[in-house]
Amino acid sequence: MDTAILLAQNQNTDPQSVIIIVVALAIIVVIMGVLAVMANFFWLWAQSFTTGAGIGLRDLIGMWFRRVDSRMIVRSKIMAVQAGLGMNEITSQALEAHYLAGGNVSLVIRALIAARKSKIITLGFREATAIDLAGRDVLEAVQTSVYPKVIDCPPKGAARLSLDAVARDGIQLKVKARVTVRANLEQLIGGAGEETIVARVGEGIVSTIGSADDHKVVLENPDMISKSVLAKRLDSQTAFEIVSIDIADIDVGENIGARLQADRAEADMRVARAKAESRRAAAVAAEQEMMANIEESRAKLVEAEADVPHAMAAAFADGLLTVMDYYRLMNVDADTKMRSSIADVGERDKPVIQSVN
């Protein structure tokens, strides 16, 4: 570069020579850039060529322009070739398309290899990519299909440590279960997850215990819970297939029936007390009303007694009452007062008998 500058600054230098030198330098820079790019992809191309992956330099350069991780694509294709997977579906274009769609190419290839090695699962590349793009862990699904997974019911870390149910005799039973499931690859897209399995199994256990006449029957035969729950086909429309349901622990809780009866008796007693208090208040009100009526009658009696002398005077004046009649009335009144006083004396002289507890 310094030589070119010096030549350009020299007035005796030919302009054509300067142009030739600049063009030559540009060509050298381009060649060096191409060599750098080729060197960047040379090792990937060498790995692909030696393993028979079938990915050329043109494909690698195209991945670079499309911003695709060529290293991941090459390694995934090599893994597929070495595992003996079908190359009709697993092409470099298919791997690029899955990568650009946001999928995990390496995870899909590993899942296909695991499915092939198991020899019990049939999983194609399209199904695997669809499961991966649906947000499921396709490798975990394959592993769960080969090696069944155990789900605790209720799950660890839940608010309740056991499933509580009450038999018909009112005794509470606390149950812990373990559900062994196998992934159902056909229902993995759109199927319900572990939460649905746990909820359905819990509902089945509570229903089975609730229909038992005696809690002792459940304690003696805990397998009746497993058989009853399995018969209900709780794994329908889920991403799992229930293999078995095992009762890990079953304990006796509270006597819910007795507690409910006690609460009901207490409530009935409160109602009876309220009704008795209402009747007592009504009786007190009636008593007060009768006392008011008595006082009113007494007032009328006093008023009537006050009118007696006037009536007697009018009777004497009209000749309707004679002196003998008057004395006869006075004798009757005196006799009545005497009998009343004798009765009062007899009541006061009665001995008071106290009960001794």
Tab-separated table of C-alpha atoms in Angstrom:
chain	number	residue	atom	x	y	z
A	1	MET	CA	0.000	0.000	0.000
A	2	ASP	CA	2.850	2.389	0.811
A	3	THR	CA	4.452	1.621	-2.563
A	4	ALA	CA	1.194	2.402	-4.355
A	5	ILE	CA	0.880	5.709	-2.528
A	6	LEU	CA	4.431	6.651	-3.345
A	7	LEU	CA	3.919	5.762	-6.985
A	8	ALA	CA	0.701	7.775	-7.068
A	9	GLN	CA	2.442	10.760	-5.571
A	10	ASN	CA	5.251	10.546	-8.108
A	11	GLN	CA	4.504	12.856	-11.020
A	12	ASN	CA	6.499	10.714	-13.447
A	13	THR	CA	4.319	7.641	-12.836
A	14	ASP	CA	2.012	6.472	-15.645
A	15	PRO	CA	-1.756	6.705	-14.723
A	16	GLN	CA	-2.465	3.346	-16.365
A	17	SER	CA	0.068	1.688	-14.087
A	18	VAL	CA	-1.701	3.134	-11.051
A	19	ILE	CA	-5.073	1.759	-12.220
A	20	ILE	CA	-3.566	-1.663	-12.841
A	21	ILE	CA	-2.033	-1.703	-9.364
A	22	VAL	CA	-5.348	-0.704	-7.687
A	23	VAL	CA	-7.305	-3.351	-9.621
A	24	ALA	CA	-4.722	-5.970	-8.719
A	25	LEU	CA	-4.979	-5.067	-5.058
A	26	ALA	CA	-8.785	-5.269	-5.206
A	27	ILE	CA	-8.616	-8.689	-6.852
A	28	ILE	CA	-6.201	-9.851	-4.166
A	29	VAL	CA	-8.582	-8.649	-1.429
A	30	VAL	CA	-11.526	-10.438	-3.066
A	31	ILE	CA	-9.536	-13.636	-3.462
A	32	MET	CA	-8.454	-13.476	0.167
A	33	GLY	CA	-12.073	-12.968	1.261
A	34	VAL	CA	-13.230	-15.916	-0.827
A	35	LEU	CA	-10.445	-18.035	0.598
A	36	ALA	CA	-11.431	-16.971	4.121
A	37	VAL	CA	-15.056	-17.950	3.475
A	38	MET	CA	-13.958	-21.216	1.887
A	39	ALA	CA	-11.685	-21.912	4.837
A	40	ASN	CA	-14.598	-21.245	7.182
A	41	PHE	CA	-16.724	-23.918	5.502
A	42	PHE	CA	-13.888	-26.249	4.469
A	43	TRP	CA	-13.916	-28.323	7.635
A	44	LEU	CA	-17.703	-28.635	7.592
A	45	TRP	CA	-17.592	-29.663	3.940
A	46	ALA	CA	-14.802	-32.132	4.702
A	47	GLN	CA	-16.853	-33.707	7.509
A	48	SER	CA	-19.916	-33.886	5.272
A	49	PHE	CA	-17.936	-35.389	2.393
A	50	THR	CA	-16.161	-38.018	4.458
A	51	THR	CA	-19.366	-39.152	6.211
A	52	GLY	CA	-21.551	-39.121	3.121
A	53	ALA	CA	-23.927	-36.448	4.438
A	54	GLY	CA	-24.205	-34.944	0.971
A	55	ILE	CA	-23.924	-31.257	1.885
A	56	GLY	CA	-21.712	-29.325	-0.563
A	57	LEU	CA	-19.966	-25.978	-0.419
A	58	ARG	CA	-22.782	-24.365	-2.366
A	59	ASP	CA	-25.260	-25.506	0.301
A	60	LEU	CA	-23.021	-24.226	3.090
A	61	ILE	CA	-22.630	-20.813	1.442
A	62	GLY	CA	-26.394	-20.642	0.913
A	63	MET	CA	-26.928	-21.372	4.607
A	64	TRP	CA	-24.559	-18.531	5.428
A	65	PHE	CA	-26.575	-16.115	3.314
A	66	ARG	CA	-29.855	-17.391	4.815
A	67	ARG	CA	-28.448	-16.984	8.346
A	68	VAL	CA	-28.795	-20.689	9.115
A	69	ASP	CA	-26.494	-22.363	11.628
A	70	SER	CA	-24.594	-24.529	9.147
A	71	ARG	CA	-22.605	-26.254	11.875
A	72	MET	CA	-25.827	-27.548	13.496
A	73	ILE	CA	-27.261	-28.647	10.148
A	74	VAL	CA	-24.102	-30.546	9.185
A	75	ARG	CA	-23.787	-32.242	12.543
A	76	SER	CA	-27.476	-33.203	12.568
A	77	LYS	CA	-27.226	-34.615	9.038
A	78	ILE	CA	-24.108	-36.582	9.982
A	79	MET	CA	-25.908	-37.981	13.051
A	80	ALA	CA	-28.837	-39.056	10.867
A	81	VAL	CA	-26.539	-40.721	8.312
A	82	GLN	CA	-24.495	-42.524	10.936
A	83	ALA	CA	-27.678	-43.764	12.669
A	84	GLY	CA	-29.021	-45.159	9.414
A	85	LEU	CA	-32.126	-42.975	9.228
A	86	GLY	CA	-33.978	-42.643	5.943
A	87	MET	CA	-32.467	-39.916	3.810
A	88	ASN	CA	-35.562	-39.427	1.657
A	89	GLU	CA	-37.204	-37.132	4.221
A	90	ILE	CA	-34.173	-35.924	6.152
A	91	THR	CA	-32.568	-33.657	3.573
A	92	SER	CA	-30.524	-30.547	4.181
A	93	GLN	CA	-33.394	-28.457	2.804
A	94	ALA	CA	-35.821	-30.075	5.279
A	95	LEU	CA	-33.437	-29.443	8.156
A	96	GLU	CA	-33.012	-25.805	7.077
A	97	ALA	CA	-36.769	-25.348	6.808
A	98	HIS	CA	-37.286	-26.720	10.311
A	99	TYR	CA	-34.521	-24.475	11.656
A	100	LEU	CA	-36.003	-21.381	10.006
A	101	ALA	CA	-39.430	-22.316	11.423
A	102	GLY	CA	-37.989	-22.064	14.925
A	103	GLY	CA	-37.551	-25.773	15.598
A	104	ASN	CA	-34.796	-27.609	17.408
A	105	VAL	CA	-33.094	-29.622	14.656
A	106	SER	CA	-30.649	-31.435	16.911
A	107	LEU	CA	-33.413	-32.501	19.316
A	108	VAL	CA	-35.534	-33.876	16.467
A	109	ILE	CA	-32.648	-35.966	15.077
A	110	ARG	CA	-31.828	-37.316	18.537
A	111	ALA	CA	-35.480	-38.240	19.034
A	112	LEU	CA	-35.574	-40.066	15.689
A	113	ILE	CA	-32.404	-41.959	16.590
A	114	ALA	CA	-33.842	-42.938	19.985
A	115	ALA	CA	-37.082	-44.114	18.346
A	116	ARG	CA	-35.146	-46.192	15.806
A	117	LYS	CA	-32.924	-47.763	18.445
A	118	SER	CA	-35.922	-48.712	20.603
A	119	LYS	CA	-37.456	-50.777	17.750
A	120	ILE	CA	-40.917	-50.390	19.328
A	121	ILE	CA	-41.815	-46.883	18.160
A	122	THR	CA	-42.557	-45.782	14.611
A	123	LEU	CA	-41.779	-42.081	14.301
A	124	GLY	CA	-41.255	-40.206	11.045
A	125	PHE	CA	-39.403	-36.979	10.419
A	126	ARG	CA	-42.589	-35.041	9.666
A	127	GLU	CA	-44.285	-36.245	12.846
A	128	ALA	CA	-41.195	-35.396	14.901
A	129	THR	CA	-40.924	-31.875	13.465
A	130	ALA	CA	-44.653	-31.310	13.984
A	131	ILE	CA	-44.362	-32.362	17.635
A	132	ASP	CA	-41.331	-30.112	18.097
A	133	LEU	CA	-43.018	-27.085	16.516
A	134	ALA	CA	-46.085	-27.697	18.703
A	135	GLY	CA	-43.948	-26.896	21.735
A	136	ARG	CA	-43.527	-30.453	23.000
A	137	ASP	CA	-40.195	-32.009	23.924
A	138	VAL	CA	-40.078	-34.719	21.266
A	139	LEU	CA	-37.032	-36.438	22.772
A	140	GLU	CA	-38.682	-36.619	26.191
A	141	ALA	CA	-41.836	-37.972	24.541
A	142	VAL	CA	-39.860	-40.756	22.859
A	143	GLN	CA	-38.046	-41.572	26.082
A	144	THR	CA	-41.368	-41.654	27.961
A	145	SER	CA	-42.754	-44.009	25.338
A	146	VAL	CA	-39.814	-46.373	25.795
A	147	TYR	CA	-39.423	-45.967	29.552
A	148	PRO	CA	-42.791	-45.205	31.232
A	149	LYS	CA	-42.933	-42.200	33.510
A	150	VAL	CA	-44.264	-42.161	37.089
A	151	ILE	CA	-46.512	-39.260	38.113
A	152	ASP	CA	-47.259	-38.631	41.783
A	153	CYS	CA	-50.869	-37.931	42.662
A	154	PRO	CA	-51.084	-35.398	44.205
A	155	PRO	CA	-47.877	-34.028	42.663
A	156	LYS	CA	-44.918	-32.989	44.766
A	157	GLY	CA	-45.114	-29.422	45.992
A	158	ALA	CA	-48.916	-29.328	45.862
A	159	ALA	CA	-50.934	-27.520	48.524
A	160	ARG	CA	-52.442	-30.799	49.773
A	161	LEU	CA	-50.233	-33.749	50.636
A	162	SER	CA	-52.889	-36.399	49.969
A	163	LEU	CA	-56.203	-37.045	48.241
A	164	ASP	CA	-58.932	-36.864	50.893
A	165	ALA	CA	-62.182	-38.772	50.391
A	166	VAL	CA	-65.035	-39.823	52.700
A	167	ALA	CA	-66.692	-43.237	52.622
A	168	ARG	CA	-70.407	-43.704	53.237
A	169	ASP	CA	-69.827	-44.525	56.913
A	170	GLY	CA	-68.385	-41.024	57.407
A	171	ILE	CA	-64.711	-41.995	57.832
A	172	GLN	CA	-62.149	-39.940	55.930
A	173	LEU	CA	-59.361	-41.693	54.010
A	174	LYS	CA	-56.151	-39.994	52.877
A	175	VAL	CA	-54.654	-41.578	49.765
A	176	LYS	CA	-51.388	-41.130	47.857
A	177	ALA	CA	-51.168	-42.726	44.415
A	178	ARG	CA	-48.552	-43.174	41.701
A	179	VAL	CA	-49.631	-43.227	38.080
A	180	THR	CA	-47.366	-44.912	35.532
A	181	VAL	CA	-47.899	-43.430	32.071
A	182	ARG	CA	-46.471	-43.928	28.599
A	183	ALA	CA	-46.401	-41.126	26.029
A	184	ASN	CA	-48.964	-41.461	23.248
A	185	LEU	CA	-47.218	-39.958	20.223
A	186	GLU	CA	-50.418	-39.939	18.167
A	187	GLN	CA	-52.188	-37.740	20.733
A	188	LEU	CA	-49.144	-35.685	21.685
A	189	ILE	CA	-50.331	-32.763	19.546
A	190	GLY	CA	-53.583	-31.425	20.968
A	191	GLY	CA	-53.756	-33.940	23.809
A	192	ALA	CA	-54.046	-32.981	27.468
A	193	GLY	CA	-50.971	-33.029	29.702
A	194	GLU	CA	-49.962	-34.330	33.106
A	195	GLU	CA	-52.251	-31.931	34.983
A	196	THR	CA	-55.302	-33.501	33.356
A	197	ILE	CA	-54.095	-37.013	34.210
A	198	VAL	CA	-53.567	-36.021	37.857
A	199	ALA	CA	-56.982	-34.332	38.052
A	200	ARG	CA	-58.818	-37.275	36.479
A	201	VAL	CA	-57.079	-39.863	38.645
A	202	GLY	CA	-57.809	-37.822	41.769
A	203	GLU	CA	-61.450	-37.530	40.785
A	204	GLY	CA	-61.657	-41.288	40.169
A	205	ILE	CA	-60.085	-42.124	43.543
A	206	VAL	CA	-62.430	-39.790	45.424
A	207	SER	CA	-65.439	-41.203	43.561
A	208	THR	CA	-64.441	-44.811	44.281
A	209	ILE	CA	-63.916	-44.199	48.000
A	210	GLY	CA	-67.133	-42.185	48.235
A	211	SER	CA	-69.150	-45.060	46.774
A	212	ALA	CA	-67.758	-47.583	49.303
A	213	ASP	CA	-70.185	-48.507	52.096
A	214	ASP	CA	-67.439	-49.074	54.673
A	215	HIS	CA	-63.956	-47.606	54.813
A	216	LYS	CA	-62.624	-50.931	56.100
A	217	VAL	CA	-63.388	-52.499	52.732
A	218	VAL	CA	-61.130	-49.945	51.043
A	219	LEU	CA	-58.378	-50.514	53.601
A	220	GLU	CA	-58.549	-54.275	53.091
A	221	ASN	CA	-58.636	-54.070	49.287
A	222	PRO	CA	-56.791	-50.962	48.050
A	223	ASP	CA	-56.513	-52.539	44.611
A	224	MET	CA	-60.235	-51.961	44.141
A	225	ILE	CA	-59.386	-48.277	43.719
A	226	SER	CA	-56.873	-49.026	40.955
A	227	LYS	CA	-59.233	-51.375	39.114
A	228	SER	CA	-62.140	-48.944	39.326
A	229	VAL	CA	-60.088	-45.972	38.118
A	230	LEU	CA	-58.438	-47.908	35.272
A	231	ALA	CA	-61.840	-49.104	34.072
A	232	LYS	CA	-62.933	-45.499	33.481
A	233	ARG	CA	-60.409	-44.909	30.647
A	234	LEU	CA	-59.145	-41.661	32.108
A	235	ASP	CA	-56.382	-41.342	29.497
A	236	SER	CA	-58.732	-40.586	26.607
A	237	GLN	CA	-57.892	-37.399	24.663
A	238	THR	CA	-54.603	-37.056	26.558
A	239	ALA	CA	-50.979	-37.238	25.478
A	240	PHE	CA	-50.385	-40.246	27.722
A	241	GLU	CA	-51.488	-43.839	28.079
A	242	ILE	CA	-52.044	-44.977	31.665
A	243	VAL	CA	-50.132	-48.198	32.291
A	244	SER	CA	-50.985	-48.700	35.961
A	245	ILE	CA	-52.270	-46.901	39.047
A	246	ASP	CA	-50.650	-47.930	42.326
A	247	ILE	CA	-51.821	-46.866	45.788
A	248	ALA	CA	-48.623	-45.807	47.557
A	249	ASP	CA	-50.163	-44.926	50.930
A	250	ILE	CA	-53.607	-44.862	52.534
A	251	ASP	CA	-54.345	-43.509	56.021
A	252	VAL	CA	-57.474	-43.044	58.115
A	253	GLY	CA	-58.374	-39.425	58.769
A	254	GLU	CA	-61.157	-37.815	60.775
A	255	ASN	CA	-64.679	-39.058	61.427
A	256	ILE	CA	-66.353	-36.556	59.172
A	257	GLY	CA	-69.808	-38.123	59.663
A	258	ALA	CA	-69.706	-37.741	63.450
A	259	ARG	CA	-68.445	-34.188	63.159
A	260	LEU	CA	-71.231	-33.306	60.743
A	261	GLN	CA	-73.819	-34.851	63.083
A	262	ALA	CA	-72.397	-32.878	66.014
A	263	ASP	CA	-72.500	-29.681	63.978
A	264	ARG	CA	-76.071	-30.448	62.926
A	265	ALA	CA	-77.110	-31.141	66.543
A	266	GLU	CA	-75.536	-27.881	67.657
A	267	ALA	CA	-77.328	-26.026	64.882
A	268	ASP	CA	-80.647	-27.661	65.842
A	269	MET	CA	-80.053	-26.695	69.473
A	270	ARG	CA	-79.457	-23.098	68.456
A	271	VAL	CA	-82.661	-23.118	66.434
A	272	ALA	CA	-84.588	-24.604	69.380
A	273	ARG	CA	-83.142	-21.973	71.703
A	274	ALA	CA	-84.151	-19.237	69.310
A	275	LYS	CA	-87.691	-20.626	69.066
A	276	ALA	CA	-87.931	-20.976	72.874
A	277	GLU	CA	-86.716	-17.424	73.313
A	278	SER	CA	-89.318	-16.291	70.802
A	279	ARG	CA	-92.068	-18.146	72.678
A	280	ARG	CA	-90.853	-16.719	76.012
A	281	ALA	CA	-90.920	-13.215	74.609
A	282	ALA	CA	-94.433	-13.835	73.290
A	283	ALA	CA	-95.522	-15.148	76.711
A	284	VAL	CA	-94.035	-12.119	78.477
A	285	ALA	CA	-95.806	-9.825	76.045
A	286	ALA	CA	-99.087	-11.687	76.600
A	287	GLU	CA	-98.585	-11.457	80.380
A	288	GLN	CA	-98.001	-7.738	80.186
A	289	GLU	CA	-101.085	-7.397	78.033
A	290	MET	CA	-103.200	-9.362	80.551
A	291	MET	CA	-101.860	-7.248	83.407
A	292	ALA	CA	-102.829	-4.157	81.469
A	293	ASN	CA	-106.304	-5.617	80.944
A	294	ILE	CA	-106.548	-6.382	84.691
A	295	GLU	CA	-105.591	-2.842	85.580
A	296	GLU	CA	-108.128	-1.581	83.096
A	297	SER	CA	-110.794	-3.820	84.641
A	298	ARG	CA	-109.853	-2.611	88.111
A	299	ALA	CA	-110.195	0.964	86.968
A	300	LYS	CA	-113.633	0.174	85.576
A	301	LEU	CA	-114.524	-1.569	88.865
A	302	VAL	CA	-113.471	1.447	90.911
A	303	GLU	CA	-115.436	3.654	88.582
A	304	ALA	CA	-118.470	1.395	88.966
A	305	GLU	CA	-118.091	1.306	92.784
A	306	ALA	CA	-118.029	5.083	92.777
A	307	ASP	CA	-121.398	5.066	91.019
A	308	VAL	CA	-123.013	2.701	93.615
A	309	PRO	CA	-123.773	5.379	96.268
A	310	HIS	CA	-125.344	7.597	93.610
A	311	ALA	CA	-127.442	4.702	92.383
A	312	MET	CA	-128.537	3.800	95.920
A	313	ALA	CA	-129.479	7.416	96.619
A	314	ALA	CA	-131.492	7.515	93.419
A	315	ALA	CA	-133.156	4.229	94.397
A	316	PHE	CA	-134.088	5.598	97.841
A	317	ALA	CA	-135.451	8.728	96.214
A	318	ASP	CA	-137.520	6.765	93.727
A	319	GLY	CA	-138.734	4.301	96.362
A	320	LEU	CA	-137.120	1.352	94.648
A	321	LEU	CA	-134.920	0.536	97.673
A	322	THR	CA	-136.131	0.382	101.260
A	323	VAL	CA	-134.179	0.601	104.480
A	324	MET	CA	-134.493	-3.149	105.030
A	325	ASP	CA	-133.068	-3.849	101.635
A	326	TYR	CA	-130.177	-1.541	102.371
A	327	TYR	CA	-129.351	-3.298	105.657
A	328	ARG	CA	-129.611	-6.654	103.976
A	329	LEU	CA	-127.043	-5.539	101.398
A	330	MET	CA	-124.748	-4.230	104.103
A	331	ASN	CA	-124.952	-7.595	105.927
A	332	VAL	CA	-124.038	-9.460	102.768
A	333	ASP	CA	-121.092	-7.133	102.198
A	334	ALA	CA	-119.867	-7.545	105.765
A	335	ASP	CA	-120.192	-11.315	105.518
A	336	THR	CA	-118.159	-11.302	102.306
A	337	LYS	CA	-115.395	-9.196	103.839
A	338	MET	CA	-115.267	-11.446	106.883
A	339	ARG	CA	-114.838	-14.553	104.752
A	340	SER	CA	-112.112	-12.860	102.731
A	341	SER	CA	-110.213	-11.874	105.870
A	342	ILE	CA	-110.495	-15.419	107.238
A	343	ALA	CA	-109.126	-16.795	103.971
A	344	ASP	CA	-106.181	-14.360	104.076
A	345	VAL	CA	-105.321	-15.393	107.641
A	346	GLY	CA	-105.389	-19.073	106.639
A	347	GLU	CA	-102.975	-18.448	103.760
A	348	ARG	CA	-100.530	-16.612	106.049
A	349	ASP	CA	-100.601	-19.386	108.671
A	350	LYS	CA	-99.700	-22.135	106.165
A	351	PRO	CA	-96.263	-23.661	106.885
A	352	VAL	CA	-93.647	-23.060	104.189
A	353	ILE	CA	-92.166	-26.381	102.999
A	354	GLN	CA	-88.704	-26.048	101.440
A	355	SER	CA	-87.287	-28.763	99.282
A	356	VAL	CA	-83.939	-30.093	100.416
A	357	ASN	CA	-81.626	-31.005	97.568
